[in-house]
mmCIF file of C-alpha atoms in Angstrom:
data_model
loop_
_atom_site.group_PDB
_atom_site.id
_atom_site.type_symbol
_atom_site.label_atom_id
_atom_site.label_comp_id
_atom_site.label_asym_id
_atom_site.label_seq_id
_atom_site.Cartn_x
_atom_site.Cartn_y
_atom_site.Cartn_z
ATOM 1 C CA MET A 1 105.667 166.813 148.060
ATOM 2 C CA THR A 2 104.006 163.451 148.377
ATOM 3 C CA ALA A 3 101.007 162.942 150.582
ATOM 4 C CA GLU A 4 103.077 161.013 153.090
ATOM 5 C CA GLY A 5 105.660 163.754 153.317
ATOM 6 C CA LEU A 6 103.031 166.381 153.903
ATOM 7 C CA ALA A 7 101.482 164.140 156.527
ATOM 8 C CA TRP A 8 104.769 164.046 158.432
ATOM 9 C CA ILE A 9 105.046 167.829 158.254
ATOM 10 C CA GLY A 10 101.464 168.139 159.421
ATOM 11 C CA ALA A 11 102.110 165.829 162.335
ATOM 12 C CA GLY A 12 105.036 167.909 163.498
ATOM 13 C CA LEU A 13 103.184 171.180 163.066
ATOM 14 C CA ALA A 14 100.113 169.905 164.905
ATOM 15 C CA ILE A 15 101.841 168.971 168.104
ATOM 16 C CA GLY A 16 104.334 171.827 167.911
ATOM 17 C CA LEU A 17 101.752 174.569 167.710
ATOM 18 C CA ALA A 18 99.546 172.867 170.261
ATOM 19 C CA ALA A 19 102.407 172.581 172.731
ATOM 20 C CA LEU A 20 103.150 176.270 172.195
ATOM 21 C CA GLY A 21 99.665 177.310 173.213
ATOM 22 C CA THR A 22 99.534 174.819 176.058
ATOM 23 C CA GLY A 23 102.869 175.974 177.431
ATOM 24 C CA ILE A 24 101.702 179.565 177.515
ATOM 25 C CA GLY A 25 98.364 178.603 179.036
ATOM 26 C CA ILE A 26 99.689 176.372 181.774
ATOM 27 C CA GLY A 27 102.478 178.833 182.524
ATOM 28 C CA MET A 28 100.005 181.639 183.090
ATOM 29 C CA LEU A 29 97.791 179.364 185.152
ATOM 30 C CA VAL A 30 100.537 178.155 187.461
ATOM 31 C CA SER A 31 102.078 181.593 187.849
ATOM 32 C CA LYS A 32 98.792 183.113 188.918
ATOM 33 C CA SER A 33 98.077 180.311 191.324
ATOM 34 C CA VAL A 34 101.546 180.522 192.880
ATOM 35 C CA GLU A 35 101.040 184.264 193.271
ATOM 36 C CA ALA A 36 97.700 183.699 194.949
ATOM 37 C CA ALA A 37 99.192 181.069 197.248
ATOM 38 C CA ALA A 38 101.984 183.436 198.215
ATOM 39 C CA ARG A 39 99.487 186.145 199.068
ATOM 40 C CA GLN A 40 97.331 183.853 201.184
ATOM 41 C CA PRO A 41 99.142 180.725 202.360
ATOM 42 C CA GLU A 42 96.147 179.403 204.306
ATOM 43 C CA ALA A 43 94.210 178.942 201.057
ATOM 44 C CA ILE A 44 96.847 176.771 199.447
ATOM 45 C CA GLY A 45 94.566 173.704 199.547
ATOM 46 C CA HIS A 46 91.808 175.401 197.557
ATOM 47 C CA ILE A 47 94.224 176.999 195.162
ATOM 48 C CA GLN A 48 95.996 173.726 194.500
ATOM 49 C CA ARG A 49 92.690 172.012 193.764
ATOM 50 C CA LEU A 50 91.659 174.728 191.322
ATOM 51 C CA MET A 51 95.066 174.691 189.680
ATOM 52 C CA ILE A 52 95.000 170.939 189.046
ATOM 53 C CA LEU A 53 91.522 171.240 187.592
ATOM 54 C CA GLY A 54 92.563 174.065 185.289
ATOM 55 C CA ILE A 55 95.684 172.246 184.154
ATOM 56 C CA ALA A 56 93.595 169.192 183.273
ATOM 57 C CA PHE A 57 91.394 171.232 180.972
ATOM 58 C CA VAL A 58 94.267 172.982 179.217
ATOM 59 C CA GLU A 59 96.291 169.817 178.847
ATOM 60 C CA ALA A 60 93.336 168.000 177.298
ATOM 61 C CA LEU A 61 93.386 170.483 174.418
ATOM 62 C CA CYS A 62 97.025 169.681 173.764
ATOM 63 C CA LEU A 63 96.224 165.999 173.841
ATOM 64 C CA TYR A 64 93.536 166.374 171.189
ATOM 65 C CA ALA A 65 96.221 167.821 168.912
ATOM 66 C CA LEU A 66 98.537 164.960 169.824
ATOM 67 C CA LEU A 67 95.888 162.502 168.670
ATOM 68 C CA ILE A 68 95.651 164.296 165.340
ATOM 69 C CA SER A 69 99.408 164.067 165.136
ATOM 70 C CA PHE A 70 99.246 160.305 165.687
ATOM 71 C CA LEU A 71 96.661 159.966 162.910
ATOM 72 C CA LEU A 72 98.869 161.946 160.560
ATOM 73 C CA VAL A 73 101.870 159.780 161.420
ATOM 74 C CA ARG A 74 99.818 156.732 160.533
ATOM 75 C CA LYS A 75 99.089 158.334 157.206
ATOM 76 C CA GLY A 76 102.701 159.333 156.803
ATOM 77 C CA GLU A 77 103.989 155.829 157.271
ATOM 78 C CA GLY A 78 102.198 154.830 154.130
ATOM 79 C CA PRO A 79 100.265 151.656 153.360
ATOM 80 C CA ARG A 80 101.206 148.521 155.226
ATOM 81 C CA ALA A 81 102.376 145.362 153.473
ATOM 82 C CA GLY A 82 99.610 143.775 151.489
ATOM 83 C CA GLU A 83 97.531 146.901 151.164
ATOM 84 C CA GLY A 84 97.465 148.921 147.990
ATOM 85 C CA PRO A 85 97.306 152.676 147.808
ATOM 86 C CA HIS A 86 93.987 154.185 148.765
ATOM 87 C CA LYS A 87 91.678 153.941 145.772
ATOM 88 C CA PRO A 88 89.204 156.733 145.258
ATOM 89 C CA ASP A 89 85.571 155.748 145.502
ATOM 90 C CA VAL A 90 84.156 154.554 142.222
ATOM 91 C CA VAL A 91 81.403 156.861 141.118
ATOM 92 C CA GLN A 92 78.805 155.341 138.888
ATOM 93 C CA GLU A 93 78.632 157.254 135.691
ATOM 94 C CA GLN A 94 75.097 158.423 135.166
ATOM 95 C CA THR A 95 73.911 158.042 131.652
ATOM 96 C CA ALA A 96 71.966 161.045 130.504
ATOM 97 C CA ASN A 97 68.265 160.401 130.370
ATOM 98 C CA MET B 1 104.717 152.313 168.126
ATOM 99 C CA GLU B 2 102.144 150.653 165.979
ATOM 100 C CA GLU B 3 102.796 147.212 167.374
ATOM 101 C CA ALA B 4 99.674 146.185 169.226
ATOM 102 C CA THR B 5 100.549 143.883 172.072
ATOM 103 C CA ARG B 6 97.201 142.238 171.784
ATOM 104 C CA VAL B 7 97.373 138.555 172.593
ATOM 105 C CA VAL B 8 94.195 136.651 171.877
ATOM 106 C CA LEU B 9 93.659 133.892 174.400
ATOM 107 C CA VAL B 10 90.217 132.513 173.630
ATOM 108 C CA GLU B 11 88.710 133.173 170.275
ATOM 109 C CA PHE B 12 84.990 133.763 170.058
ATOM 110 C CA PRO B 13 83.063 134.385 166.865
ATOM 111 C CA LYS B 14 81.576 137.804 166.333
ATOM 112 C CA VAL B 15 78.231 138.252 168.070
ATOM 113 C CA PHE B 16 76.212 140.953 166.291
ATOM 114 C CA GLY B 17 79.405 142.381 164.941
ATOM 115 C CA ILE B 18 81.123 142.622 168.346
ATOM 116 C CA ASP B 19 84.262 140.610 168.775
ATOM 117 C CA LEU B 20 84.010 138.828 172.110
ATOM 118 C CA SER B 21 87.315 136.996 172.061
ATOM 119 C CA ILE B 22 89.257 137.131 175.291
ATOM 120 C CA THR B 23 92.487 139.034 174.754
ATOM 121 C CA ASN B 24 95.136 140.002 177.252
ATOM 122 C CA GLU B 25 93.419 143.362 177.660
ATOM 123 C CA VAL B 26 90.213 141.663 178.752
ATOM 124 C CA VAL B 27 92.126 139.588 181.293
ATOM 125 C CA LEU B 28 93.888 142.737 182.508
ATOM 126 C CA LEU B 29 90.535 144.450 182.985
ATOM 127 C CA TRP B 30 89.389 141.537 185.109
ATOM 128 C CA LEU B 31 92.675 141.631 186.982
ATOM 129 C CA GLY B 32 92.251 145.354 187.597
ATOM 130 C CA ALA B 33 88.783 144.823 188.990
ATOM 131 C CA ILE B 34 89.908 141.930 191.190
ATOM 132 C CA VAL B 35 92.931 143.841 192.491
ATOM 133 C CA THR B 36 90.780 146.888 193.289
ATOM 134 C CA PHE B 37 88.342 144.723 195.163
ATOM 135 C CA LEU B 38 91.088 142.945 197.120
ATOM 136 C CA LEU B 39 92.718 146.299 197.881
ATOM 137 C CA ALA B 40 89.524 147.651 199.363
ATOM 138 C CA VAL B 41 88.833 144.474 201.311
ATOM 139 C CA ALA B 42 92.366 144.379 202.704
ATOM 140 C CA ALA B 43 92.208 148.015 203.721
ATOM 141 C CA CYS B 44 88.924 147.687 205.547
ATOM 142 C CA ARG B 45 89.701 144.569 207.478
ATOM 143 C CA GLY B 46 90.095 144.939 211.224
ATOM 144 C CA ARG B 47 88.090 148.103 211.413
ATOM 145 C CA GLU B 48 88.302 148.389 215.160
ATOM 146 C CA ALA B 49 92.015 147.762 215.410
ATOM 147 C CA ALA B 50 93.689 150.336 217.601
ATOM 148 C CA THR B 51 96.891 150.504 215.595
ATOM 149 C CA ARG B 52 96.606 150.686 211.851
ATOM 150 C CA GLY B 53 99.256 149.476 209.497
ATOM 151 C CA ARG B 54 100.976 151.526 206.823
ATOM 152 C CA PHE B 55 98.866 150.182 204.004
ATOM 153 C CA ARG B 56 95.680 151.084 205.818
ATOM 154 C CA ASN B 57 96.997 154.588 206.389
ATOM 155 C CA LEU B 58 97.923 155.008 202.755
ATOM 156 C CA PHE B 59 94.522 153.801 201.628
ATOM 157 C CA GLU B 60 92.783 156.142 204.040
ATOM 158 C CA MET B 61 94.918 159.049 202.824
ATOM 159 C CA LEU B 62 93.808 158.373 199.262
ATOM 160 C CA VAL B 63 90.160 158.001 200.239
ATOM 161 C CA GLU B 64 90.273 161.212 202.242
ATOM 162 C CA MET B 65 91.899 163.044 199.395
ATOM 163 C CA VAL B 66 89.259 161.932 196.936
ATOM 164 C CA GLU B 67 86.502 162.818 199.366
ATOM 165 C CA LYS B 68 87.902 166.214 200.215
ATOM 166 C CA GLU B 69 88.735 167.323 196.736
ATOM 167 C CA VAL B 70 85.961 165.725 194.780
ATOM 168 C CA ILE B 71 82.987 165.977 197.058
ATOM 169 C CA GLY B 72 84.076 169.106 198.850
ATOM 170 C CA GLY B 73 82.781 170.401 202.097
ATOM 171 C CA ASN B 74 79.438 171.797 201.077
ATOM 172 C CA ALA B 75 77.773 168.851 199.420
ATOM 173 C CA ASN B 76 74.227 167.783 200.039
ATOM 174 C CA LYS B 77 73.098 164.247 200.750
ATOM 175 C CA ALA B 78 72.522 163.243 197.148
ATOM 176 C CA THR B 79 76.063 164.167 196.192
ATOM 177 C CA ARG B 80 77.472 162.272 199.133
ATOM 178 C CA ALA B 81 75.597 159.209 197.958
ATOM 179 C CA LEU B 82 77.787 159.237 194.869
ATOM 180 C CA THR B 83 80.979 158.843 196.887
ATOM 181 C CA PRO B 84 81.240 155.045 196.512
ATOM 182 C CA PHE B 85 80.948 155.316 192.738
ATOM 183 C CA LEU B 86 83.677 157.948 192.557
ATOM 184 C CA LEU B 87 85.977 156.113 194.942
ATOM 185 C CA THR B 88 85.570 152.879 193.003
ATOM 186 C CA MET B 89 86.339 154.637 189.769
ATOM 187 C CA PHE B 90 89.386 156.346 191.227
ATOM 188 C CA PHE B 91 90.909 153.142 192.540
ATOM 189 C CA PHE B 92 90.014 151.184 189.427
ATOM 190 C CA ILE B 93 91.680 153.719 187.134
ATOM 191 C CA LEU B 94 94.681 153.971 189.452
ATOM 192 C CA VAL B 95 95.139 150.211 189.566
ATOM 193 C CA CYS B 96 94.727 149.861 185.791
ATOM 194 C CA ASN B 97 97.238 152.635 185.144
ATOM 195 C CA LEU B 98 99.752 151.169 187.572
ATOM 196 C CA LEU B 99 99.380 147.671 186.134
ATOM 197 C CA GLY B 100 100.575 149.139 182.864
ATOM 198 C CA MET B 101 103.858 150.115 184.487
ATOM 199 C CA VAL B 102 104.802 146.481 185.171
ATOM 200 C CA PRO B 103 107.580 145.790 182.660
ATOM 201 C CA ILE B 104 106.596 142.380 181.251
ATOM 202 C CA PRO B 105 105.995 143.119 177.563
ATOM 203 C CA GLY B 106 103.520 140.571 176.266
ATOM 204 C CA VAL B 107 101.515 140.211 179.431
ATOM 205 C CA PHE B 108 101.052 143.579 181.107
ATOM 206 C CA LYS B 109 99.708 146.593 179.308
ATOM 207 C CA ALA B 110 97.890 149.647 180.520
ATOM 208 C CA VAL B 111 94.293 148.880 179.589
ATOM 209 C CA THR B 112 93.506 152.550 179.959
ATOM 210 C CA SER B 113 95.688 153.112 176.915
ATOM 211 C CA ASN B 114 92.880 151.521 174.922
ATOM 212 C CA ILE B 115 90.331 154.099 173.843
ATOM 213 C CA ASN B 116 87.523 151.583 174.268
ATOM 214 C CA VAL B 117 88.227 151.201 177.975
ATOM 215 C CA THR B 118 88.378 154.928 178.657
ATOM 216 C CA ALA B 119 85.338 155.505 176.488
ATOM 217 C CA GLY B 120 83.465 152.921 178.524
ATOM 218 C CA LEU B 121 84.366 154.689 181.756
ATOM 219 C CA ALA B 122 83.409 158.062 180.303
ATOM 220 C CA ILE B 123 80.086 156.707 179.051
ATOM 221 C CA ALA B 124 79.393 155.317 182.519
ATOM 222 C CA VAL B 125 79.965 158.758 184.043
ATOM 223 C CA PHE B 126 77.897 160.431 181.341
ATOM 224 C CA ALA B 127 74.974 158.036 181.752
ATOM 225 C CA LEU B 128 75.086 158.560 185.508
ATOM 226 C CA THR B 129 75.015 162.346 185.113
ATOM 227 C CA VAL B 130 72.003 162.137 182.829
ATOM 228 C CA VAL B 131 70.172 159.748 185.139
ATOM 229 C CA ALA B 132 71.041 161.804 188.232
ATOM 230 C CA GLU B 133 69.948 165.043 186.655
ATOM 231 C CA VAL B 134 66.683 163.691 185.311
ATOM 232 C CA SER B 135 65.855 161.990 188.581
ATOM 233 C CA HIS B 136 66.532 165.164 190.589
ATOM 234 C CA HIS B 137 65.183 167.864 188.347
ATOM 235 C CA GLY B 138 62.914 166.046 185.910
ATOM 236 C CA VAL B 139 63.193 166.122 182.172
ATOM 237 C CA LEU B 140 62.222 169.807 181.991
ATOM 238 C CA GLY B 141 64.888 170.725 184.507
ATOM 239 C CA PHE B 142 67.371 168.735 182.492
ATOM 240 C CA LEU B 143 66.454 170.618 179.341
ATOM 241 C CA GLY B 144 66.527 173.874 181.246
ATOM 242 C CA ARG B 145 70.235 173.586 181.913
ATOM 243 C CA PHE B 146 70.971 174.520 178.314
ATOM 244 C CA MET B 147 69.254 177.848 178.735
ATOM 245 C CA PRO B 148 70.795 179.635 181.717
ATOM 246 C CA ALA B 149 68.723 182.187 183.580
ATOM 247 C CA GLY B 150 69.162 185.836 182.835
ATOM 248 C CA ILE B 151 69.843 185.462 179.142
ATOM 249 C CA PRO B 152 67.453 187.243 176.732
ATOM 250 C CA ARG B 153 65.427 184.929 174.564
ATOM 251 C CA TRP B 154 66.970 186.000 171.306
ATOM 252 C CA ALA B 155 70.487 185.106 172.502
ATOM 253 C CA GLY B 156 69.294 181.647 173.393
ATOM 254 C CA VAL B 157 69.113 180.720 169.737
ATOM 255 C CA PHE B 158 72.888 180.915 169.565
ATOM 256 C CA LEU B 159 73.551 179.779 173.084
ATOM 257 C CA VAL B 160 71.621 176.518 173.206
ATOM 258 C CA PRO B 161 73.585 174.694 170.468
ATOM 259 C CA ILE B 162 76.831 175.830 172.053
ATOM 260 C CA GLU B 163 75.696 174.591 175.439
ATOM 261 C CA ILE B 164 74.567 171.274 174.006
ATOM 262 C CA ALA B 165 77.883 170.839 172.206
ATOM 263 C CA SER B 166 79.906 171.656 175.298
ATOM 264 C CA TRP B 167 77.795 169.204 177.291
ATOM 265 C CA LEU B 168 78.324 166.456 174.740
ATOM 266 C CA VAL B 169 82.058 167.021 174.530
ATOM 267 C CA ARG B 170 82.551 166.396 178.262
ATOM 268 C CA PRO B 171 82.580 162.572 178.177
ATOM 269 C CA LEU B 172 84.659 162.748 175.015
ATOM 270 C CA SER B 173 87.244 164.893 176.734
ATOM 271 C CA LEU B 174 87.274 162.616 179.784
ATOM 272 C CA ALA B 175 87.946 159.579 177.619
ATOM 273 C CA VAL B 176 90.526 161.251 175.394
ATOM 274 C CA ARG B 177 92.425 162.864 178.263
ATOM 275 C CA LEU B 178 93.030 159.586 180.074
ATOM 276 C CA PHE B 179 93.678 157.638 176.871
ATOM 277 C CA ALA B 180 96.132 160.136 175.429
ATOM 278 C CA ASN B 181 98.054 160.552 178.669
ATOM 279 C CA MET B 182 98.551 156.826 179.036
ATOM 280 C CA VAL B 183 99.449 156.247 175.377
ATOM 281 C CA VAL B 184 101.888 159.137 175.278
ATOM 282 C CA GLY B 185 103.667 158.049 178.409
ATOM 283 C CA HIS B 186 104.240 154.559 177.158
ATOM 284 C CA VAL B 187 105.212 155.655 173.650
ATOM 285 C CA LEU B 188 107.798 158.001 175.128
ATOM 286 C CA LEU B 189 109.240 155.202 177.216
ATOM 287 C CA PHE B 190 109.372 152.915 174.162
ATOM 288 C CA VAL B 191 111.199 155.570 172.171
ATOM 289 C CA LEU B 192 113.721 156.288 174.909
ATOM 290 C CA ILE B 193 114.463 152.640 175.588
ATOM 291 C CA GLY B 194 114.711 152.026 171.849
ATOM 292 C CA MET B 195 117.284 154.789 171.628
ATOM 293 C CA ALA B 196 119.208 153.320 174.545
ATOM 294 C CA VAL B 197 119.196 149.857 172.974
ATOM 295 C CA ALA B 198 120.115 151.168 169.537
ATOM 296 C CA SER B 199 123.216 152.887 170.932
ATOM 297 C CA GLY B 200 124.690 149.455 171.448
ATOM 298 C CA TRP B 201 127.877 149.574 173.465
ATOM 299 C CA TRP B 202 128.479 153.309 173.034
ATOM 300 C CA ILE B 203 128.700 155.176 176.303
ATOM 301 C CA VAL B 204 126.247 157.762 174.994
ATOM 302 C CA GLY B 205 123.552 155.108 175.423
ATOM 303 C CA VAL B 206 123.563 155.924 179.125
ATOM 304 C CA LEU B 207 121.764 159.200 178.447
ATOM 305 C CA PRO B 208 118.506 157.822 177.046
ATOM 306 C CA ALA B 209 118.588 155.084 179.666
ATOM 307 C CA ALA B 210 118.801 157.687 182.445
ATOM 308 C CA ALA B 211 116.059 159.675 180.744
ATOM 309 C CA ALA B 212 113.948 156.514 180.637
ATOM 310 C CA VAL B 213 114.375 156.103 184.395
ATOM 311 C CA VAL B 214 113.324 159.692 185.011
ATOM 312 C CA MET B 215 110.387 159.374 182.635
ATOM 313 C CA SER B 216 109.286 156.186 184.385
ATOM 314 C CA CYS B 217 109.117 158.056 187.669
ATOM 315 C CA PHE B 218 107.205 160.837 185.988
ATOM 316 C CA GLU B 219 104.914 158.242 184.431
ATOM 317 C CA LEU B 220 104.058 156.852 187.870
ATOM 318 C CA PHE B 221 103.165 160.370 188.925
ATOM 319 C CA VAL B 222 101.058 160.802 185.781
ATOM 320 C CA CYS B 223 99.178 157.558 186.492
ATOM 321 C CA PHE B 224 98.165 158.935 189.834
ATOM 322 C CA ILE B 225 97.345 162.428 188.608
ATOM 323 C CA GLN B 226 95.239 161.190 185.701
ATOM 324 C CA ALA B 227 93.176 158.952 187.965
ATOM 325 C CA MET B 228 92.742 161.949 190.250
ATOM 326 C CA VAL B 229 91.757 164.295 187.426
ATOM 327 C CA PHE B 230 89.267 161.838 185.946
ATOM 328 C CA THR B 231 87.601 161.385 189.319
ATOM 329 C CA LEU B 232 87.698 165.118 190.036
ATOM 330 C CA LEU B 233 86.002 165.986 186.779
ATOM 331 C CA ALA B 234 83.492 163.153 187.086
ATOM 332 C CA GLY B 235 82.649 164.400 190.563
ATOM 333 C CA LEU B 236 82.333 167.955 189.272
ATOM 334 C CA TYR B 237 79.936 166.899 186.527
ATOM 335 C CA LEU B 238 77.892 164.785 188.916
ATOM 336 C CA LYS B 239 77.750 167.554 191.497
ATOM 337 C CA GLU B 240 76.615 169.969 188.848
ATOM 338 C CA ALA B 241 73.997 167.504 187.623
ATOM 339 C CA VAL B 242 72.606 166.906 191.090
ATOM 340 C CA GLU B 243 72.826 170.347 192.613
ATOM 341 C CA GLY B 244 72.115 172.474 189.599
ATOM 342 C CA HIS B 245 74.233 174.599 187.366
ATOM 343 C CA GLN B 246 74.946 177.360 189.853
ATOM 344 C CA ALA B 247 76.537 175.042 192.396
ATOM 345 C CA THR B 248 79.833 174.945 190.588
ATOM 346 C CA HIS B 249 80.124 178.606 189.736
#
C-alpha cells in the first residue's frame, strides 16, 4: 500500500470512471442526433454541427480526467534518478513566549 | 512517455525568469506560421483563373466549412469582421497538428501537444472576447452578462459566482481539450509501436503494428476535428461576446 501503488490505482480509476460517463454521454448524444436526422433529413447539416459541438464539450470532461491520470502516473513512477523522496516542509518550531 | 523530445538549438539566458532559448518547438511554431502563410498565399494566387486546381478547391472547401459552421448564416457585420482571425487560427492549428504527424522523431513534434502553445492560443481567444465585448457593450454591459435577465435578485447571489467561474473555465477548457487530444494520440501511437517493436520477430507483432496504422489514420482525423472544434468554440464565444448572450440560445 505504498503511495506509488495507490497512485497507479488512482490513475486507472480516474480514466476508467471518466470514460464510463463519457461513453454514456456521447452515446446518448449521438443516438438522439441520429434519430433527429432520420426524422428530418433536410436538417442534417444543422444537426451534425450541433452534435460535433456537444461531443466536444463532453469529451473535454473526459480529457480533464485523463490529465489527472497522467499526473498520478507521474507520481506512481516514483522519484527520478538523483532526486530524493519528497521531504515534508520544515515547520519552524515556535518557542512559547 | 516522459521523454521530452525537446532539442535546444540556441541557448539564451533567462530574461525575467522566462527561458528564451530556441528549442525545436519554437522552430516548429515558426514553421507552422510560415507554412500557414504560404498555404494561404498559394491558394489565393490567380484569383481570376477560370479553372481552379485541386488544391485551390480543397482550400476553398475548408474555408467555406469554417465560415458556414462557425459564423453561421445570421451573423451581423461585427461578427463577420472576425472571420479572418478564426480562419487564421483554424489553419494554424491544423498545420501544427499535421506537422506533428510527420514521423521524424527528433525533429518533428506536434507543438500543440505543449500546454504552453494551446494556452497561448486560448488566451488570445479569451483576450479577444473580452475586448470585443467591452468595445461593443461597454464595461457595464460586460458585467451585466453575469446576471441574466429575468432572474430574481436574491438568486443572483448564487448565480453570479457560478457564471463567473463558467466564464473563466472556457479558455482553460479550450487549451486543455486541444492539448490532451494531441498528447493522447501521440502517446497511444508510441505505446502501440513500442508493443510492435518489443514483440521482436514473433508474428503476433503484426497486430499492434496494424493497430498503429489504424490509429494513425484516426489521429489524422482527430487533428482535423480538433482544429475544427477549437475554431467552432472560439467563434461561438466571440459571437456571444459581440451579439449578446441571447444570440447563442
